[in-house]
mmCIF file with all atom_site columns, C-alpha atoms in Angstrom:
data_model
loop_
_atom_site.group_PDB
_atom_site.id
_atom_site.type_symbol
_atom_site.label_atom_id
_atom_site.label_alt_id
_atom_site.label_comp_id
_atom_site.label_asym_id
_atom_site.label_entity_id
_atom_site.label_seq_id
_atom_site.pdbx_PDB_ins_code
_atom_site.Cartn_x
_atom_site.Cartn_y
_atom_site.Cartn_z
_atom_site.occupancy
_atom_site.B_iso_or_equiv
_atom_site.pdbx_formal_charge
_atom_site.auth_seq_id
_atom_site.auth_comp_id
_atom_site.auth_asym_id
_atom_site.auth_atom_id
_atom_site.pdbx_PDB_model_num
ATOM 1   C CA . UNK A 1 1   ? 0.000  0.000  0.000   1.00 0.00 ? 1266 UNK A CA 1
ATOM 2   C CA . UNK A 1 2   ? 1.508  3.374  -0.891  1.00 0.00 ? 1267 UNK A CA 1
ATOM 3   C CA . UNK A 1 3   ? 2.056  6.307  1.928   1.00 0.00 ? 1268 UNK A CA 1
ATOM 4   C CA . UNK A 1 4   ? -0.948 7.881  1.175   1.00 0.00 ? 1269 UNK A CA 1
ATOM 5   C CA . UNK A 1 5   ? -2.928 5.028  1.300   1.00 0.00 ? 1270 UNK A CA 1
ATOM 6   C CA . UNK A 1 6   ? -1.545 3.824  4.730   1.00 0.00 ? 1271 UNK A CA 1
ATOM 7   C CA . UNK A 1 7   ? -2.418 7.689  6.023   1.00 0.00 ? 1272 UNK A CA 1
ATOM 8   C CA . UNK A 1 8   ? -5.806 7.522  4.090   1.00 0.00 ? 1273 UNK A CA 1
ATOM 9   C CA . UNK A 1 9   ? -7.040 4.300  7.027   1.00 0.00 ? 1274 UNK A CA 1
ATOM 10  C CA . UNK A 1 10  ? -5.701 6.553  9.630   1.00 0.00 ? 1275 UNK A CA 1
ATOM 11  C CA . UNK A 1 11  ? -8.830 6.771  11.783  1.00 0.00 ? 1276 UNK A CA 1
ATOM 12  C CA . UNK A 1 12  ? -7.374 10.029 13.346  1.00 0.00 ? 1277 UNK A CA 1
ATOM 13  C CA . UNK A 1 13  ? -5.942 11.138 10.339  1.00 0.00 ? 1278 UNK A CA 1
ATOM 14  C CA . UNK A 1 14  ? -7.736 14.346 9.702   1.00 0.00 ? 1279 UNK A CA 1
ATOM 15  C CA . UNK A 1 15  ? -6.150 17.100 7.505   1.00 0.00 ? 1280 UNK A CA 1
ATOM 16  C CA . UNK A 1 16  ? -2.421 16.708 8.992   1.00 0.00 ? 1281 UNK A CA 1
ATOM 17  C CA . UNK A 1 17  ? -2.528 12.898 7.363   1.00 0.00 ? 1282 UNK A CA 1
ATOM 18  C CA . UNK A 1 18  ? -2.665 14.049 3.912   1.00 0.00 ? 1283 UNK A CA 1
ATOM 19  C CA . UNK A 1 19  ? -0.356 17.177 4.469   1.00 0.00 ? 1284 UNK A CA 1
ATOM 20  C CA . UNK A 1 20  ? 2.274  14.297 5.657   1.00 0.00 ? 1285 UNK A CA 1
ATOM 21  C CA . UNK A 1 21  ? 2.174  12.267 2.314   1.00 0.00 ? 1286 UNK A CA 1
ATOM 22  C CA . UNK A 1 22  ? 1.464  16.277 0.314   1.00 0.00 ? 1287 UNK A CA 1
ATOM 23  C CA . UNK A 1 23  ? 5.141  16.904 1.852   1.00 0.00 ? 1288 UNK A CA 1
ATOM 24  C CA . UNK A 1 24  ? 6.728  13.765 0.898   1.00 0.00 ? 1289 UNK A CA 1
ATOM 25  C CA . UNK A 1 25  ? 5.160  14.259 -2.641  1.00 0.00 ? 1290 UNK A CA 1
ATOM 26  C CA . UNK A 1 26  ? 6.976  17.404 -2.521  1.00 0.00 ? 1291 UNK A CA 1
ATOM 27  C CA . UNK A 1 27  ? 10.071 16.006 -1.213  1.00 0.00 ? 1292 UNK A CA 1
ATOM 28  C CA . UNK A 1 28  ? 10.499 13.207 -3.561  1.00 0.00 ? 1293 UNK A CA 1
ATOM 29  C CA . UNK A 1 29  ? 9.953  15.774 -6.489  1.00 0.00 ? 1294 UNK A CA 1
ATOM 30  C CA . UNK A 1 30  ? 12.717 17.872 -4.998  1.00 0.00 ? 1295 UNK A CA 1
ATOM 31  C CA . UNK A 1 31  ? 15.232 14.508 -4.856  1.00 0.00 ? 1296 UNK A CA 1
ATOM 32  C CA . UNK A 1 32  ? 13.725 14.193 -8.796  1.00 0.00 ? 1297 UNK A CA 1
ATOM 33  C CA . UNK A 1 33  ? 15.055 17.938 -9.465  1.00 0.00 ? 1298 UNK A CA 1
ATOM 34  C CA . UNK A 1 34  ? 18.551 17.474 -7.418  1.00 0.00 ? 1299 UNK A CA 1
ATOM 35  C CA . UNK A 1 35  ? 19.065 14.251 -9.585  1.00 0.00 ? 1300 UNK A CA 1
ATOM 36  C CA . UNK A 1 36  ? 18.731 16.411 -12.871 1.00 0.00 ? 1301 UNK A CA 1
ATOM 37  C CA . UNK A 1 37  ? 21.422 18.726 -11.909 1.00 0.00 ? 1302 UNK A CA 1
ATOM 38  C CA . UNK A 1 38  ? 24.372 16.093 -12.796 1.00 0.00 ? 1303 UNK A CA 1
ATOM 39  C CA . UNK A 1 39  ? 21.658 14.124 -15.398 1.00 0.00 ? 1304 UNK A CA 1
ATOM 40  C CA . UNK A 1 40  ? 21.650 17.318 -17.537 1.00 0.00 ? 1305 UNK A CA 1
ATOM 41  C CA . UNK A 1 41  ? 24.891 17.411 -17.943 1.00 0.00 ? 1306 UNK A CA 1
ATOM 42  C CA . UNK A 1 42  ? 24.897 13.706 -20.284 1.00 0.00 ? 1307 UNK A CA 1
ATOM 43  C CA . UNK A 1 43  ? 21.200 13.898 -20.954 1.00 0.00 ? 1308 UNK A CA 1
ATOM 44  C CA . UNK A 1 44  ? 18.189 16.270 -22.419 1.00 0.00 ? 1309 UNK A CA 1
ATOM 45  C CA . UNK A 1 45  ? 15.954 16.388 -19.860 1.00 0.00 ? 1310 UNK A CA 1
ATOM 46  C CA . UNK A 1 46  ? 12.913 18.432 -22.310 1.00 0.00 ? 1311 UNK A CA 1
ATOM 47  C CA . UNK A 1 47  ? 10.872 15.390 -22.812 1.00 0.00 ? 1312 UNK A CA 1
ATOM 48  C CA . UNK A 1 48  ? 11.980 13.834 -19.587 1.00 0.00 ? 1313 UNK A CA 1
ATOM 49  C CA . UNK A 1 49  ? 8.452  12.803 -17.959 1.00 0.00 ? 1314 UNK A CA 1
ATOM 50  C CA . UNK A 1 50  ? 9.615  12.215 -14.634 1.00 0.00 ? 1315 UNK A CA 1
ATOM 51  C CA . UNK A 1 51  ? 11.489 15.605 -14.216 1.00 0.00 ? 1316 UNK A CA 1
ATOM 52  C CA . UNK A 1 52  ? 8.430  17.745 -16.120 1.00 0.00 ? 1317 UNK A CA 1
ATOM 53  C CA . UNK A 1 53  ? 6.219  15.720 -13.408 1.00 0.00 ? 1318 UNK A CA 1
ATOM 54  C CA . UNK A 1 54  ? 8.301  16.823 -10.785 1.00 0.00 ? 1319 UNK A CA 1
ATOM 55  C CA . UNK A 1 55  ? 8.728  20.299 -11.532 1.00 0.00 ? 1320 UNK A CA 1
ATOM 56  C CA . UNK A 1 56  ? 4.866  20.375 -12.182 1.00 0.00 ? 1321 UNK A CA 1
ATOM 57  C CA . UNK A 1 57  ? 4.518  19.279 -8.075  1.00 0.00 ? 1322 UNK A CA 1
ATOM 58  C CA . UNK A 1 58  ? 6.537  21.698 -6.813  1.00 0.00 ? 1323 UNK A CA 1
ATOM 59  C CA . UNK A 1 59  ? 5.512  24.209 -9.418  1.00 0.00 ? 1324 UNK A CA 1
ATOM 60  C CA . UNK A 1 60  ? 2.074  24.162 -7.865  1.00 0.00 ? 1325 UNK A CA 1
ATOM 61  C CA . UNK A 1 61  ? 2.768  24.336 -4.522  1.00 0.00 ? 1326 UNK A CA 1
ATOM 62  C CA . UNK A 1 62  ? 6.032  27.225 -4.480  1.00 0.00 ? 1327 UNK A CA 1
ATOM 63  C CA . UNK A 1 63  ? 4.485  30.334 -4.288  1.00 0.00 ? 1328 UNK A CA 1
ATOM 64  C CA . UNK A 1 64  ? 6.697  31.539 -7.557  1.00 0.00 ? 1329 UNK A CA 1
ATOM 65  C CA . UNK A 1 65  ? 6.316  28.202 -9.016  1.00 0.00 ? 1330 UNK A CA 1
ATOM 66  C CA . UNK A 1 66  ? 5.125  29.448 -12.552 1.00 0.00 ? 1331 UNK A CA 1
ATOM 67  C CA . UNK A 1 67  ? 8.138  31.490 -12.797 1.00 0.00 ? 1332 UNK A CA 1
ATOM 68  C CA . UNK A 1 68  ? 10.267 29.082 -12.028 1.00 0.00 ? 1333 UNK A CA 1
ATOM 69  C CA . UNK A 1 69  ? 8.751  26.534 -14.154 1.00 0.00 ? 1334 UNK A CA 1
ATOM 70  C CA . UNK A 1 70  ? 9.287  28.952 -17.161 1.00 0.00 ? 1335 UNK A CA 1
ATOM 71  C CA . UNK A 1 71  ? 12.689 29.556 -15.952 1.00 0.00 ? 1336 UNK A CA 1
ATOM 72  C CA . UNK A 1 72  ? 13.654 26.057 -15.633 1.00 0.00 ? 1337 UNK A CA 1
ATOM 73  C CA . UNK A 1 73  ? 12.416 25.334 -19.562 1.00 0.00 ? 1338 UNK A CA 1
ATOM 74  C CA . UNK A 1 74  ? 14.776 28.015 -20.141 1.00 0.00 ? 1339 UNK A CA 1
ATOM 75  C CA . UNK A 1 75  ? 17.657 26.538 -18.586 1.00 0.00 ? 1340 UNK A CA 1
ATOM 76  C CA . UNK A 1 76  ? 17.098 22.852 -20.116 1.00 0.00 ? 1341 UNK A CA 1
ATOM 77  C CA . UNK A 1 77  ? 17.141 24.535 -23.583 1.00 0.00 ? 1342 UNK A CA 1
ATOM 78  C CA . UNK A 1 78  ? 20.555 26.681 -22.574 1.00 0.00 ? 1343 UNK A CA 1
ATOM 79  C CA . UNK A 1 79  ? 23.406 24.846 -25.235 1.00 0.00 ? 1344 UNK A CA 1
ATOM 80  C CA . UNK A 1 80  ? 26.429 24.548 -22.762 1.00 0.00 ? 1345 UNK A CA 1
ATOM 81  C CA . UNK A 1 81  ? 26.100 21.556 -20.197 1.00 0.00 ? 1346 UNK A CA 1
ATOM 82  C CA . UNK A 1 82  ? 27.932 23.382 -17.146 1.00 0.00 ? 1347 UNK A CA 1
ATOM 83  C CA . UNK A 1 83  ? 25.635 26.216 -17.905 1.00 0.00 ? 1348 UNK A CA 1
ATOM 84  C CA . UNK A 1 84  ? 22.608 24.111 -17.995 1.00 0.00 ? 1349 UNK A CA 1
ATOM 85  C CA . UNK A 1 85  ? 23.814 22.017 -15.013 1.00 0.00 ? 1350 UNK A CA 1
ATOM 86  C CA . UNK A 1 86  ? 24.182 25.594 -12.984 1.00 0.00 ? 1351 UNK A CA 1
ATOM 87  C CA . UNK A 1 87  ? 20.687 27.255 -13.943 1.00 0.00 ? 1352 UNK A CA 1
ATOM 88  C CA . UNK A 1 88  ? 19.393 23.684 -12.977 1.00 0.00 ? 1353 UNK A CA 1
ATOM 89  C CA . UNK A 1 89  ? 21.367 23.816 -9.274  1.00 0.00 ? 1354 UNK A CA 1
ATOM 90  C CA . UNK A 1 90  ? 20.009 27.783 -9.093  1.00 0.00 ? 1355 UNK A CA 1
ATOM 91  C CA . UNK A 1 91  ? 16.463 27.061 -9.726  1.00 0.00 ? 1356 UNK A CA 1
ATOM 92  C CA . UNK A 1 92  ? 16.704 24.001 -7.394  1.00 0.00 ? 1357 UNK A CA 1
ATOM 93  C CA . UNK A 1 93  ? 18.003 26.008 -4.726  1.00 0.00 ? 1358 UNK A CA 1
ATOM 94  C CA . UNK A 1 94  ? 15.015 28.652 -5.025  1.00 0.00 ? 1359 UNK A CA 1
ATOM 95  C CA . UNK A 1 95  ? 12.751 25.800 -5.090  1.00 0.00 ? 1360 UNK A CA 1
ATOM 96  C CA . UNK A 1 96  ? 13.800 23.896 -2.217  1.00 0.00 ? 1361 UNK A CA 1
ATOM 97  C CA . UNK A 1 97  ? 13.863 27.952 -0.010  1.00 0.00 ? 1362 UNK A CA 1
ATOM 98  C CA . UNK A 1 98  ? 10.345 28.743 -0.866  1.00 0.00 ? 1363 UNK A CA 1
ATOM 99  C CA . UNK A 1 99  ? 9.286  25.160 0.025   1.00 0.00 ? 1364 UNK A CA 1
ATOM 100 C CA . UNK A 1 100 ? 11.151 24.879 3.165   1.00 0.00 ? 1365 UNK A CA 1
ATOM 101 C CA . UNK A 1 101 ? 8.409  25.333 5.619   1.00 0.00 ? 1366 UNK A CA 1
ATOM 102 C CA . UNK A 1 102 ? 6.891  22.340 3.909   1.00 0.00 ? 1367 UNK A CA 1
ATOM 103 C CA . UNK A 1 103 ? 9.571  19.757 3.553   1.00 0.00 ? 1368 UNK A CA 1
ATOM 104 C CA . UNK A 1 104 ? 12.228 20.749 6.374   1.00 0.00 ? 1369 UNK A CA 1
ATOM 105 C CA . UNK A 1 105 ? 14.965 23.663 5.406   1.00 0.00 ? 1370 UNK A CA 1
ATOM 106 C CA . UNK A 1 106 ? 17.539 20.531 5.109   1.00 0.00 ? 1371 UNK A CA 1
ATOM 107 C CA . UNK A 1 107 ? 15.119 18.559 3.203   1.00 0.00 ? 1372 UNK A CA 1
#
């Protein structure tokens, strides 16, 4: 049974249950996003479905998230890999700040 599931039977659960498995959405999104940084660098990431996914989570729950979204197609399409990989690392950074609250400020 997945984490959200497993919170869902929760007979307590109540709204913090599916803020816990919201957060570790966001969090494993985030680990998706960190991953790309060094993946870019060997790899177009465009069409990558589980990266556009991911930056579609955290997108929707960063309070800047369409700006960073637009920012981050902008960076995948930049022609030098170290320059790709940096934008990448930049807009990861800003992701992770304005989610912090969320998914832990070491998260």
């Amino acid at each position: 049974m997945d984490r959200k599931g497993q919170l869902r039977n929760v007979a307590f659960g109540g709204a913090w249950s599916e803020q816990i498995a919201g957060n570790e959405e966001l969090a494993e999104a985030l680990a998706v996003i960190d991953a790309a940084i060094d993946r870019t660098r060997d790899e177009d990431l465009r069409q990558a479905r589980d990266v556009r996914e991911a930056i579609e989570r955290i997108s929707s729950a960063h309070p800047k998230g369409g700006m960073l979204a637009i920012a981050w197609d902008r960076a995948l399409n930049l022609t030098h890999a170290s320059s790709r990989s940096s934008e990448i690392q930049r807009l990861a950074i800003a992701y992770r700040l304005g989610l912090g609250d969320r998914i832990g400020r070491g998260g």
